[in-house]
Every structure is written in C-alpha cells, then in structure tokens.
C-alpha cells in the first residue's frame, strides 16, 4: 500500500481524492431520519464553499459550474456533519433541509423503487 | 422539459441515465439501520448482474471491470430494495451486509467525520 493510500485510510488528514474530472461523489442524508435525500458531485470549489458557509454546494456537471443547493428554490441544506470514506473520494453530508430536497417537490430525490423492472412510488 | 426528462422523472419506466463513461452513482445503505455503508459506480453490466443475482455488483473505475462486492472477502451485500432518483442517474441499494462493508474492517466506509479540517473517528 502506498504511503498516500495508507494516509488516506487511517490518517487524520483530509486529502480528498478528486477523480480525473476533479470531482468527489457527495451523498446528502437527512440528519434526523438518516434517509438519503440526493446524490451529486463536488469539486474543490464546491467543497470549499460548503465548508465556509455551512450550506451544501455542489458542482453541476450539466451546467459546468458551482451550484448552491436551494439558490433558486430556497430549499437550502444546512450541513450538520461531513463524513469521509476510506479512500476519500466520497462524502456524506448529514443535513437539515429547509424544505423538499428534490426539484419535483418530493422530500427525497429517491421517491421510486425498482420492482420487477418497473418504478413504483416509495411510501414516504 | 423534454419528453425523456419528463418520462425519467415521473414515469414508471426505468431508463437509467449513464454518464459519458457509462456510469451511475450507487449508494449502499444498511436496510436495517439506514446508514450509508459505501458509495461506488455501476455500469450497465454491474446493474444487470445485481438485478440477476440479488447481490451488489459495481464497476471498478481503477481496475476497469466488473466487481462483485465481497468476491474475495465473502462480505457480499444482499440487495433488499433498489431506489432510483428523479433523473435516474443515481441508485440507492438498501442491503443486508454479510459482514463489514469496508475493506478496512469497518462496518461502513464512512468511519470518519471532518471536524475543523481534521478527520475524527465516528462513534459506531
């Protein structure tokens, strides 16, 4: 195991491992219920903005720029805790949402389950 | 909104939206506790293998191939439910893990939290 990999896995230093596009996976969970609310990506800019403001920021792959969650809807995500995985290429943001997280108005973007190849509503 | 986007958001048809590398984000949660155990990627092959076997398969970006979680450790993930997000580019796998999910031996890969720039152990 390389020194960096060992440092990443067992050390106390935050050394985010961005992919070849400069991104980390970011999973938002509800700090109260633990439910997964959304999944997105963060680049260095989004990570820094999130740490500085305490509100979740992401990198929009489709728009190619920084995106503050809730910037238009007002449904911001207040970050209670940030968890980092073993190889530091993914982050869980435990958040308190100001409103529905999904742009469809659903509490979570994961409002459907796959059952025998068909999407069915999840009981919320 | 294009017809495909509308179909993806509100329809019952599963139309996974793979990125330019043919990948979806995949988040594994513990079906019992709801805790996030790991985050990875799935391509069409991994998705199909997961659906056919009921055990979680991913696409290893570093090795560039199909990867059955637990293939060497035995710590497979039995999939109880698959949730799909609004734009169908991310999946939550609610699983029953056969053992620790992280290769470090931790229950979850997210065993550290970021506090004032330093990684601290999460109480499990």
PDB file of C-alpha atoms in Angstrom:
ATOM      1  CA  UNK A   1       0.000   0.000   0.000  1.00  0.00           C
ATOM      2  CA  UNK A   2       1.423   3.396  -0.925  1.00  0.00           C
ATOM      3  CA  UNK A   3       2.030   5.960   1.776  1.00  0.00           C
ATOM      4  CA  UNK A   4      -0.685   8.199   0.398  1.00  0.00           C
ATOM      5  CA  UNK A   5      -3.227   5.387   0.355  1.00  0.00           C
ATOM      6  CA  UNK A   6      -2.364   4.461   3.924  1.00  0.00           C
ATOM      7  CA  UNK A   7      -2.536   8.138   4.969  1.00  0.00           C
ATOM      8  CA  UNK A   8      -5.899   8.450   3.269  1.00  0.00           C
ATOM      9  CA  UNK A   9      -7.351   5.406   5.002  1.00  0.00           C
ATOM     10  CA  UNK A  10      -6.059   5.710   8.511  1.00  0.00           C
ATOM     11  CA  UNK A  11      -4.795   9.241   8.948  1.00  0.00           C
ATOM     12  CA  UNK A  12      -6.459  12.312  10.366  1.00  0.00           C
ATOM     13  CA  UNK A  13      -5.543  14.485   7.393  1.00  0.00           C
ATOM     14  CA  UNK A  14      -8.235  15.346   4.888  1.00  0.00           C
ATOM     15  CA  UNK A  15      -6.712  14.604   1.459  1.00  0.00           C
ATOM     16  CA  UNK A  16      -9.711  14.489  -0.895  1.00  0.00           C
ATOM     17  CA  UNK A  17      -9.163  12.224  -3.890  1.00  0.00           C
ATOM     18  CA  UNK A  18     -10.773  14.001  -6.805  1.00  0.00           C
ATOM     19  CA  UNK A  19     -11.338  11.938  -9.959  1.00  0.00           C
ATOM     20  CA  UNK A  20      -9.957  12.808 -13.405  1.00  0.00           C
ATOM     21  CA  UNK A  21     -12.669  15.458 -13.728  1.00  0.00           C
ATOM     22  CA  UNK A  22     -11.839  16.945 -10.339  1.00  0.00           C
ATOM     23  CA  UNK A  23     -14.937  15.536  -8.659  1.00  0.00           C
ATOM     24  CA  UNK A  24     -15.932  13.669  -5.497  1.00  0.00           C
ATOM     25  CA  UNK A  25     -19.227  11.824  -5.004  1.00  0.00           C
ATOM     26  CA  UNK A  26     -21.468  13.595  -2.470  1.00  0.00           C
ATOM     27  CA  UNK A  27     -24.407  11.918  -0.753  1.00  0.00           C
ATOM     28  CA  UNK A  28     -26.863  14.047   1.211  1.00  0.00           C
ATOM     29  CA  UNK A  29     -28.707  12.396   4.076  1.00  0.00           C
ATOM     30  CA  UNK A  30     -31.313  13.850   6.419  1.00  0.00           C
ATOM     31  CA  UNK A  31     -29.526  14.362   9.745  1.00  0.00           C
ATOM     32  CA  UNK A  32     -32.703  13.401  11.598  1.00  0.00           C
ATOM     33  CA  UNK A  33     -34.108  10.419   9.665  1.00  0.00           C
ATOM     34  CA  UNK A  34     -30.852   9.248   8.079  1.00  0.00           C
ATOM     35  CA  UNK A  35     -32.677   8.926   4.742  1.00  0.00           C
ATOM     36  CA  UNK A  36     -30.723   9.571   1.540  1.00  0.00           C
ATOM     37  CA  UNK A  37     -32.070  12.813   0.046  1.00  0.00           C
ATOM     38  CA  UNK A  38     -29.920  13.291  -3.048  1.00  0.00           C
ATOM     39  CA  UNK A  39     -26.631  12.368  -4.707  1.00  0.00           C
ATOM     40  CA  UNK A  40     -24.406  14.847  -6.542  1.00  0.00           C
ATOM     41  CA  UNK A  41     -20.772  15.782  -7.135  1.00  0.00           C
ATOM     42  CA  UNK A  42     -18.420  18.272  -5.504  1.00  0.00           C
ATOM     43  CA  UNK A  43     -15.272  19.809  -6.881  1.00  0.00           C
ATOM     44  CA  UNK A  44     -12.730  21.718  -4.821  1.00  0.00           C
ATOM     45  CA  UNK A  45     -14.725  24.939  -5.191  1.00  0.00           C
ATOM     46  CA  UNK A  46     -17.980  23.321  -4.002  1.00  0.00           C
ATOM     47  CA  UNK A  47     -16.226  21.670  -1.084  1.00  0.00           C
ATOM     48  CA  UNK A  48     -14.654  24.933  -0.032  1.00  0.00           C
ATOM     49  CA  UNK A  49     -17.946  26.869  -0.366  1.00  0.00           C
ATOM     50  CA  UNK A  50     -19.715  24.195   1.703  1.00  0.00           C
ATOM     51  CA  UNK A  51     -17.097  24.323   4.449  1.00  0.00           C
ATOM     52  CA  UNK A  52     -17.095  28.123   4.515  1.00  0.00           C
ATOM     53  CA  UNK A  53     -20.867  28.664   4.541  1.00  0.00           C
ATOM     54  CA  UNK A  54     -22.153  25.527   6.292  1.00  0.00           C
ATOM     55  CA  UNK A  55     -24.638  25.102   3.440  1.00  0.00           C
ATOM     56  CA  UNK A  56     -24.333  22.420   0.764  1.00  0.00           C
ATOM     57  CA  UNK A  57     -22.803  23.435  -2.560  1.00  0.00           C
ATOM     58  CA  UNK A  58     -22.185  21.106  -5.493  1.00  0.00           C
ATOM     59  CA  UNK A  59     -20.649  21.137  -8.933  1.00  0.00           C
ATOM     60  CA  UNK A  60     -23.286  20.917 -11.634  1.00  0.00           C
ATOM     61  CA  UNK A  61     -21.950  18.599 -14.318  1.00  0.00           C
ATOM     62  CA  UNK A  62     -24.612  19.700 -16.828  1.00  0.00           C
ATOM     63  CA  UNK A  63     -24.010  23.426 -16.294  1.00  0.00           C
ATOM     64  CA  UNK A  64     -20.304  23.037 -15.567  1.00  0.00           C
ATOM     65  CA  UNK A  65     -20.349  25.376 -12.584  1.00  0.00           C
ATOM     66  CA  UNK A  66     -20.793  25.864  -8.863  1.00  0.00           C
ATOM     67  CA  UNK A  67     -24.334  25.253  -7.691  1.00  0.00           C
ATOM     68  CA  UNK A  68     -25.651  26.206  -4.279  1.00  0.00           C
ATOM     69  CA  UNK A  69     -28.462  23.798  -3.475  1.00  0.00           C
ATOM     70  CA  UNK A  70     -31.599  25.894  -2.921  1.00  0.00           C
ATOM     71  CA  UNK A  71     -30.195  29.021  -4.583  1.00  0.00           C
ATOM     72  CA  UNK A  72     -33.451  29.466  -6.530  1.00  0.00           C
ATOM     73  CA  UNK A  73     -35.957  27.399  -4.501  1.00  0.00           C
ATOM     74  CA  UNK A  74     -34.761  28.500  -1.067  1.00  0.00           C
ATOM     75  CA  UNK A  75     -34.563  24.844  -0.061  1.00  0.00           C
ATOM     76  CA  UNK A  76     -31.023  25.021   1.209  1.00  0.00           C
ATOM     77  CA  UNK A  77     -29.299  22.201   3.063  1.00  0.00           C
ATOM     78  CA  UNK A  78     -27.683  23.104   6.374  1.00  0.00           C
ATOM     79  CA  UNK A  79     -24.736  20.791   6.908  1.00  0.00           C
ATOM     80  CA  UNK A  80     -24.598  19.230  10.377  1.00  0.00           C
ATOM     81  CA  UNK A  81     -21.768  16.807   9.728  1.00  0.00           C
ATOM     82  CA  UNK A  82     -19.471  15.725   6.899  1.00  0.00           C
ATOM     83  CA  UNK A  83     -18.365  12.092   6.770  1.00  0.00           C
ATOM     84  CA  UNK A  84     -15.461  10.981   4.592  1.00  0.00           C
ATOM     85  CA  UNK A  85     -14.945   7.455   3.240  1.00  0.00           C
ATOM     86  CA  UNK A  86     -11.889   5.207   3.411  1.00  0.00           C
ATOM     87  CA  UNK A  87     -10.239   6.348   0.183  1.00  0.00           C
ATOM     88  CA  UNK A  88     -11.536   9.922   0.495  1.00  0.00           C
ATOM     89  CA  UNK A  89     -13.303  10.032  -2.868  1.00  0.00           C
ATOM     90  CA  UNK A  90     -16.820  10.246  -1.435  1.00  0.00           C
ATOM     91  CA  UNK A  91     -18.511  12.391   1.178  1.00  0.00           C
ATOM     92  CA  UNK A  92     -21.736  12.051   3.130  1.00  0.00           C
ATOM     93  CA  UNK A  93     -23.306  15.361   4.127  1.00  0.00           C
ATOM     94  CA  UNK A  94     -25.678  14.933   7.059  1.00  0.00           C
ATOM     95  CA  UNK A  95     -28.025  17.892   6.577  1.00  0.00           C
ATOM     96  CA  UNK A  96     -31.066  19.702   7.871  1.00  0.00           C
ATOM     97  CA  UNK A  97     -33.117  20.542   4.770  1.00  0.00           C
ATOM     98  CA  UNK A  98     -35.083  23.814   4.680  1.00  0.00           C
ATOM     99  CA  UNK A  99     -37.736  22.149   2.501  1.00  0.00           C
ATOM    100  CA  UNK A 100     -38.182  19.351  -0.009  1.00  0.00           C
ATOM    101  CA  UNK A 101     -34.799  18.415  -1.430  1.00  0.00           C
ATOM    102  CA  UNK A 102     -35.963  17.242  -4.850  1.00  0.00           C
ATOM    103  CA  UNK A 103     -36.837  19.827  -7.518  1.00  0.00           C
ATOM    104  CA  UNK A 104     -40.014  17.779  -8.142  1.00  0.00           C
ATOM    105  CA  UNK A 105     -41.243  18.742  -4.669  1.00  0.00           C
ATOM    106  CA  UNK A 106     -40.500  15.323  -3.168  1.00  0.00           C
ATOM    107  CA  UNK A 107     -38.754  15.147   0.216  1.00  0.00           C
ATOM    108  CA  UNK A 108     -36.049  12.965  -1.332  1.00  0.00           C
ATOM    109  CA  UNK A 109     -34.954  12.527  -4.955  1.00  0.00           C
ATOM    110  CA  UNK A 110     -35.277   8.773  -4.289  1.00  0.00           C
ATOM    111  CA  UNK A 111     -39.082   8.640  -4.418  1.00  0.00           C
ATOM    112  CA  UNK A 112     -39.315   5.474  -6.517  1.00  0.00           C
ATOM    113  CA  UNK A 113     -38.162   1.928  -6.084  1.00  0.00           C
ATOM    114  CA  UNK A 114     -37.404  -0.572  -8.813  1.00  0.00           C
ATOM    115  CA  UNK A 115     -39.674  -3.588  -8.661  1.00  0.00           C
ATOM    116  CA  UNK A 116     -39.571  -6.221 -11.405  1.00  0.00           C
ATOM    117  CA  UNK A 117     -38.141  -3.641 -13.789  1.00  0.00           C
ATOM    118  CA  UNK A 118     -40.889  -1.076 -13.083  1.00  0.00           C
ATOM    119  CA  UNK A 119     -40.592   2.083 -10.977  1.00  0.00           C
ATOM    120  CA  UNK A 120     -43.070   2.257  -8.119  1.00  0.00           C
ATOM    121  CA  UNK A 121     -43.631   5.106  -5.655  1.00  0.00           C
ATOM    122  CA  UNK A 122     -41.893   4.760  -2.301  1.00  0.00           C
ATOM    123  CA  UNK A 123     -44.132   5.254   0.694  1.00  0.00           C
ATOM    124  CA  UNK A 124     -42.702   8.330   2.410  1.00  0.00           C
TER     125      UNK A 124
ATOM    126  CA  UNK B   1     -38.786  19.844 -20.347  1.00  0.00           C
ATOM    127  CA  UNK B   2     -38.001  17.186 -22.954  1.00  0.00           C
ATOM    128  CA  UNK B   3     -40.174  14.099 -23.188  1.00  0.00           C
ATOM    129  CA  UNK B   4     -37.326  11.900 -21.989  1.00  0.00           C
ATOM    130  CA  UNK B   5     -36.665  14.093 -18.960  1.00  0.00           C
ATOM    131  CA  UNK B   6     -40.361  14.072 -18.074  1.00  0.00           C
ATOM    132  CA  UNK B   7     -40.525  10.292 -18.582  1.00  0.00           C
ATOM    133  CA  UNK B   8     -37.475   9.868 -16.396  1.00  0.00           C
ATOM    134  CA  UNK B   9     -38.894  11.969 -13.571  1.00  0.00           C
ATOM    135  CA  UNK B  10     -42.495  10.896 -13.431  1.00  0.00           C
ATOM    136  CA  UNK B  11     -42.791   7.673 -15.410  1.00  0.00           C
ATOM    137  CA  UNK B  12     -42.727   4.073 -14.279  1.00  0.00           C
ATOM    138  CA  UNK B  13     -40.124   3.084 -16.868  1.00  0.00           C
ATOM    139  CA  UNK B  14     -36.572   2.507 -15.723  1.00  0.00           C
ATOM    140  CA  UNK B  15     -34.379   4.480 -18.166  1.00  0.00           C
ATOM    141  CA  UNK B  16     -31.006   4.719 -16.397  1.00  0.00           C
ATOM    142  CA  UNK B  17     -29.045   7.803 -17.368  1.00  0.00           C
ATOM    143  CA  UNK B  18     -25.428   6.695 -17.608  1.00  0.00           C
ATOM    144  CA  UNK B  19     -22.798   9.433 -17.741  1.00  0.00           C
ATOM    145  CA  UNK B  20     -20.252   9.868 -20.530  1.00  0.00           C
ATOM    146  CA  UNK B  21     -18.260   6.979 -19.046  1.00  0.00           C
ATOM    147  CA  UNK B  22     -21.331   4.751 -18.905  1.00  0.00           C
ATOM    148  CA  UNK B  23     -21.678   5.024 -15.123  1.00  0.00           C
ATOM    149  CA  UNK B  24     -24.344   5.678 -12.494  1.00  0.00           C
ATOM    150  CA  UNK B  25     -23.646   6.651  -8.881  1.00  0.00           C
ATOM    151  CA  UNK B  26     -24.530   3.848  -6.467  1.00  0.00           C
ATOM    152  CA  UNK B  27     -25.040   4.378  -2.737  1.00  0.00           C
ATOM    153  CA  UNK B  28     -25.273   1.363  -0.447  1.00  0.00           C
ATOM    154  CA  UNK B  29     -27.265   1.727   2.752  1.00  0.00           C
ATOM    155  CA  UNK B  30     -27.887  -0.772   5.511  1.00  0.00           C
ATOM    156  CA  UNK B  31     -31.503  -1.916   5.085  1.00  0.00           C
ATOM    157  CA  UNK B  32     -31.876  -2.122   8.847  1.00  0.00           C
ATOM    158  CA  UNK B  33     -30.107   0.970  10.201  1.00  0.00           C
ATOM    159  CA  UNK B  34     -30.378   3.136   7.082  1.00  0.00           C
ATOM    160  CA  UNK B  35     -26.710   4.072   7.488  1.00  0.00           C
ATOM    161  CA  UNK B  36     -24.666   4.762   4.356  1.00  0.00           C
ATOM    162  CA  UNK B  37     -22.163   1.903   4.025  1.00  0.00           C
ATOM    163  CA  UNK B  38     -20.323   2.743   0.804  1.00  0.00           C
ATOM    164  CA  UNK B  39     -20.502   4.706  -2.438  1.00  0.00           C
ATOM    165  CA  UNK B  40     -19.435   3.324  -5.823  1.00  0.00           C
ATOM    166  CA  UNK B  41     -20.360   3.279  -9.508  1.00  0.00           C
ATOM    167  CA  UNK B  42     -22.377   0.888 -11.656  1.00  0.00           C
ATOM    168  CA  UNK B  43     -22.306   0.437 -15.395  1.00  0.00           C
ATOM    169  CA  UNK B  44     -24.907  -1.495 -17.388  1.00  0.00           C
ATOM    170  CA  UNK B  45     -23.092  -4.789 -16.728  1.00  0.00           C
ATOM    171  CA  UNK B  46     -22.969  -4.212 -12.943  1.00  0.00           C
ATOM    172  CA  UNK B  47     -26.613  -3.174 -12.874  1.00  0.00           C
ATOM    173  CA  UNK B  48     -27.643  -6.257 -14.791  1.00  0.00           C
ATOM    174  CA  UNK B  49     -25.526  -8.585 -12.602  1.00  0.00           C
ATOM    175  CA  UNK B  50     -27.027  -7.011  -9.471  1.00  0.00           C
ATOM    176  CA  UNK B  51     -30.573  -7.437 -10.745  1.00  0.00           C
ATOM    177  CA  UNK B  52     -29.953 -11.032 -11.818  1.00  0.00           C
ATOM    178  CA  UNK B  53     -28.196 -12.231  -8.668  1.00  0.00           C
ATOM    179  CA  UNK B  54     -29.726 -10.032  -5.955  1.00  0.00           C
ATOM    180  CA  UNK B  55     -26.188  -9.264  -4.746  1.00  0.00           C
ATOM    181  CA  UNK B  56     -24.477  -5.911  -5.276  1.00  0.00           C
ATOM    182  CA  UNK B  57     -22.055  -5.623  -8.194  1.00  0.00           C
ATOM    183  CA  UNK B  58     -20.201  -2.470  -9.185  1.00  0.00           C
ATOM    184  CA  UNK B  59     -17.865  -1.213 -11.860  1.00  0.00           C
ATOM    185  CA  UNK B  60     -14.365  -0.713 -10.532  1.00  0.00           C
ATOM    186  CA  UNK B  61     -13.032   2.503 -12.046  1.00  0.00           C
ATOM    187  CA  UNK B  62      -9.448   1.689 -11.011  1.00  0.00           C
ATOM    188  CA  UNK B  63      -9.480  -1.852 -12.415  1.00  0.00           C
ATOM    189  CA  UNK B  64     -11.855  -1.008 -15.273  1.00  0.00           C
ATOM    190  CA  UNK B  65     -14.025  -4.087 -14.769  1.00  0.00           C
ATOM    191  CA  UNK B  66     -16.991  -5.703 -13.071  1.00  0.00           C
ATOM    192  CA  UNK B  67     -16.561  -6.126  -9.359  1.00  0.00           C
ATOM    193  CA  UNK B  68     -18.769  -8.236  -7.160  1.00  0.00           C
ATOM    194  CA  UNK B  69     -18.663  -6.739  -3.685  1.00  0.00           C
ATOM    195  CA  UNK B  70     -17.354  -9.438  -1.331  1.00  0.00           C
ATOM    196  CA  UNK B  71     -15.949 -11.631  -4.106  1.00  0.00           C
ATOM    197  CA  UNK B  72     -12.721 -12.087  -2.142  1.00  0.00           C
ATOM    198  CA  UNK B  73     -13.754 -11.205   1.432  1.00  0.00           C
ATOM    199  CA  UNK B  74     -17.093 -13.013   1.402  1.00  0.00           C
ATOM    200  CA  UNK B  75     -18.732  -9.830   2.669  1.00  0.00           C
ATOM    201  CA  UNK B  76     -21.402  -9.709  -0.001  1.00  0.00           C
ATOM    202  CA  UNK B  77     -24.306  -7.285   0.034  1.00  0.00           C
ATOM    203  CA  UNK B  78     -27.763  -8.812  -0.373  1.00  0.00           C
ATOM    204  CA  UNK B  79     -29.965  -6.241  -2.073  1.00  0.00           C
ATOM    205  CA  UNK B  80     -33.349  -5.760  -0.405  1.00  0.00           C
ATOM    206  CA  UNK B  81     -34.505  -2.766  -2.426  1.00  0.00           C
ATOM    207  CA  UNK B  82     -33.251  -0.510  -5.212  1.00  0.00           C
ATOM    208  CA  UNK B  83     -34.293   3.147  -5.180  1.00  0.00           C
ATOM    209  CA  UNK B  84     -33.890   5.355  -8.240  1.00  0.00           C
ATOM    210  CA  UNK B  85     -33.576   9.147  -8.188  1.00  0.00           C
ATOM    211  CA  UNK B  86     -35.507  11.770 -10.149  1.00  0.00           C
ATOM    212  CA  UNK B  87     -33.213  11.936 -13.178  1.00  0.00           C
ATOM    213  CA  UNK B  88     -32.249   8.259 -12.941  1.00  0.00           C
ATOM    214  CA  UNK B  89     -28.502   8.816 -12.736  1.00  0.00           C
ATOM    215  CA  UNK B  90     -28.135   7.550  -9.164  1.00  0.00           C
ATOM    216  CA  UNK B  91     -29.276   4.457  -7.299  1.00  0.00           C
ATOM    217  CA  UNK B  92     -29.616   3.626  -3.623  1.00  0.00           C
ATOM    218  CA  UNK B  93     -29.177  -0.055  -2.814  1.00  0.00           C
ATOM    219  CA  UNK B  94     -30.768  -0.963   0.521  1.00  0.00           C
ATOM    220  CA  UNK B  95     -28.752  -4.016   1.527  1.00  0.00           C
ATOM    221  CA  UNK B  96     -28.186  -6.662   4.159  1.00  0.00           C
ATOM    222  CA  UNK B  97     -24.404  -6.921   4.512  1.00  0.00           C
ATOM    223  CA  UNK B  98     -22.851 -10.339   5.252  1.00  0.00           C
ATOM    224  CA  UNK B  99     -20.050  -8.643   7.215  1.00  0.00           C
ATOM    225  CA  UNK B 100     -18.180  -5.347   7.452  1.00  0.00           C
ATOM    226  CA  UNK B 101     -18.618  -3.427   4.212  1.00  0.00           C
ATOM    227  CA  UNK B 102     -15.318  -1.560   4.253  1.00  0.00           C
ATOM    228  CA  UNK B 103     -12.124  -3.357   3.242  1.00  0.00           C
ATOM    229  CA  UNK B 104     -10.526  -1.844   6.378  1.00  0.00           C
ATOM    230  CA  UNK B 105     -12.854  -3.975   8.514  1.00  0.00           C
ATOM    231  CA  UNK B 106     -15.121  -1.074   9.443  1.00  0.00           C
ATOM    232  CA  UNK B 107     -18.892  -1.556   9.253  1.00  0.00           C
ATOM    233  CA  UNK B 108     -19.157   1.437   6.930  1.00  0.00           C
ATOM    234  CA  UNK B 109     -16.552   3.093   4.702  1.00  0.00           C
ATOM    235  CA  UNK B 110     -17.674   6.371   6.322  1.00  0.00           C
ATOM    236  CA  UNK B 111     -15.890   5.827   9.648  1.00  0.00           C
ATOM    237  CA  UNK B 112     -14.523   9.369   9.958  1.00  0.00           C
ATOM    238  CA  UNK B 113     -16.072  12.784  10.153  1.00  0.00           C
ATOM    239  CA  UNK B 114     -14.488  16.077   9.166  1.00  0.00           C
ATOM    240  CA  UNK B 115     -14.156  18.446  12.100  1.00  0.00           C
ATOM    241  CA  UNK B 116     -12.293  21.729  11.713  1.00  0.00           C
ATOM    242  CA  UNK B 117     -10.355  20.264   8.784  1.00  0.00           C
ATOM    243  CA  UNK B 118      -9.283  17.149  10.719  1.00  0.00           C
ATOM    244  CA  UNK B 119     -10.685  13.625  10.352  1.00  0.00           C
ATOM    245  CA  UNK B 120     -12.046  12.169  13.574  1.00  0.00           C
ATOM    246  CA  UNK B 121     -13.427   8.676  14.198  1.00  0.00           C
ATOM    247  CA  UNK B 122     -17.195   8.345  14.058  1.00  0.00           C
ATOM    248  CA  UNK B 123     -18.767   6.590  17.027  1.00  0.00           C
ATOM    249  CA  UNK B 124     -20.315   3.447  15.526  1.00  0.00           C
TER     250      UNK B 124
END
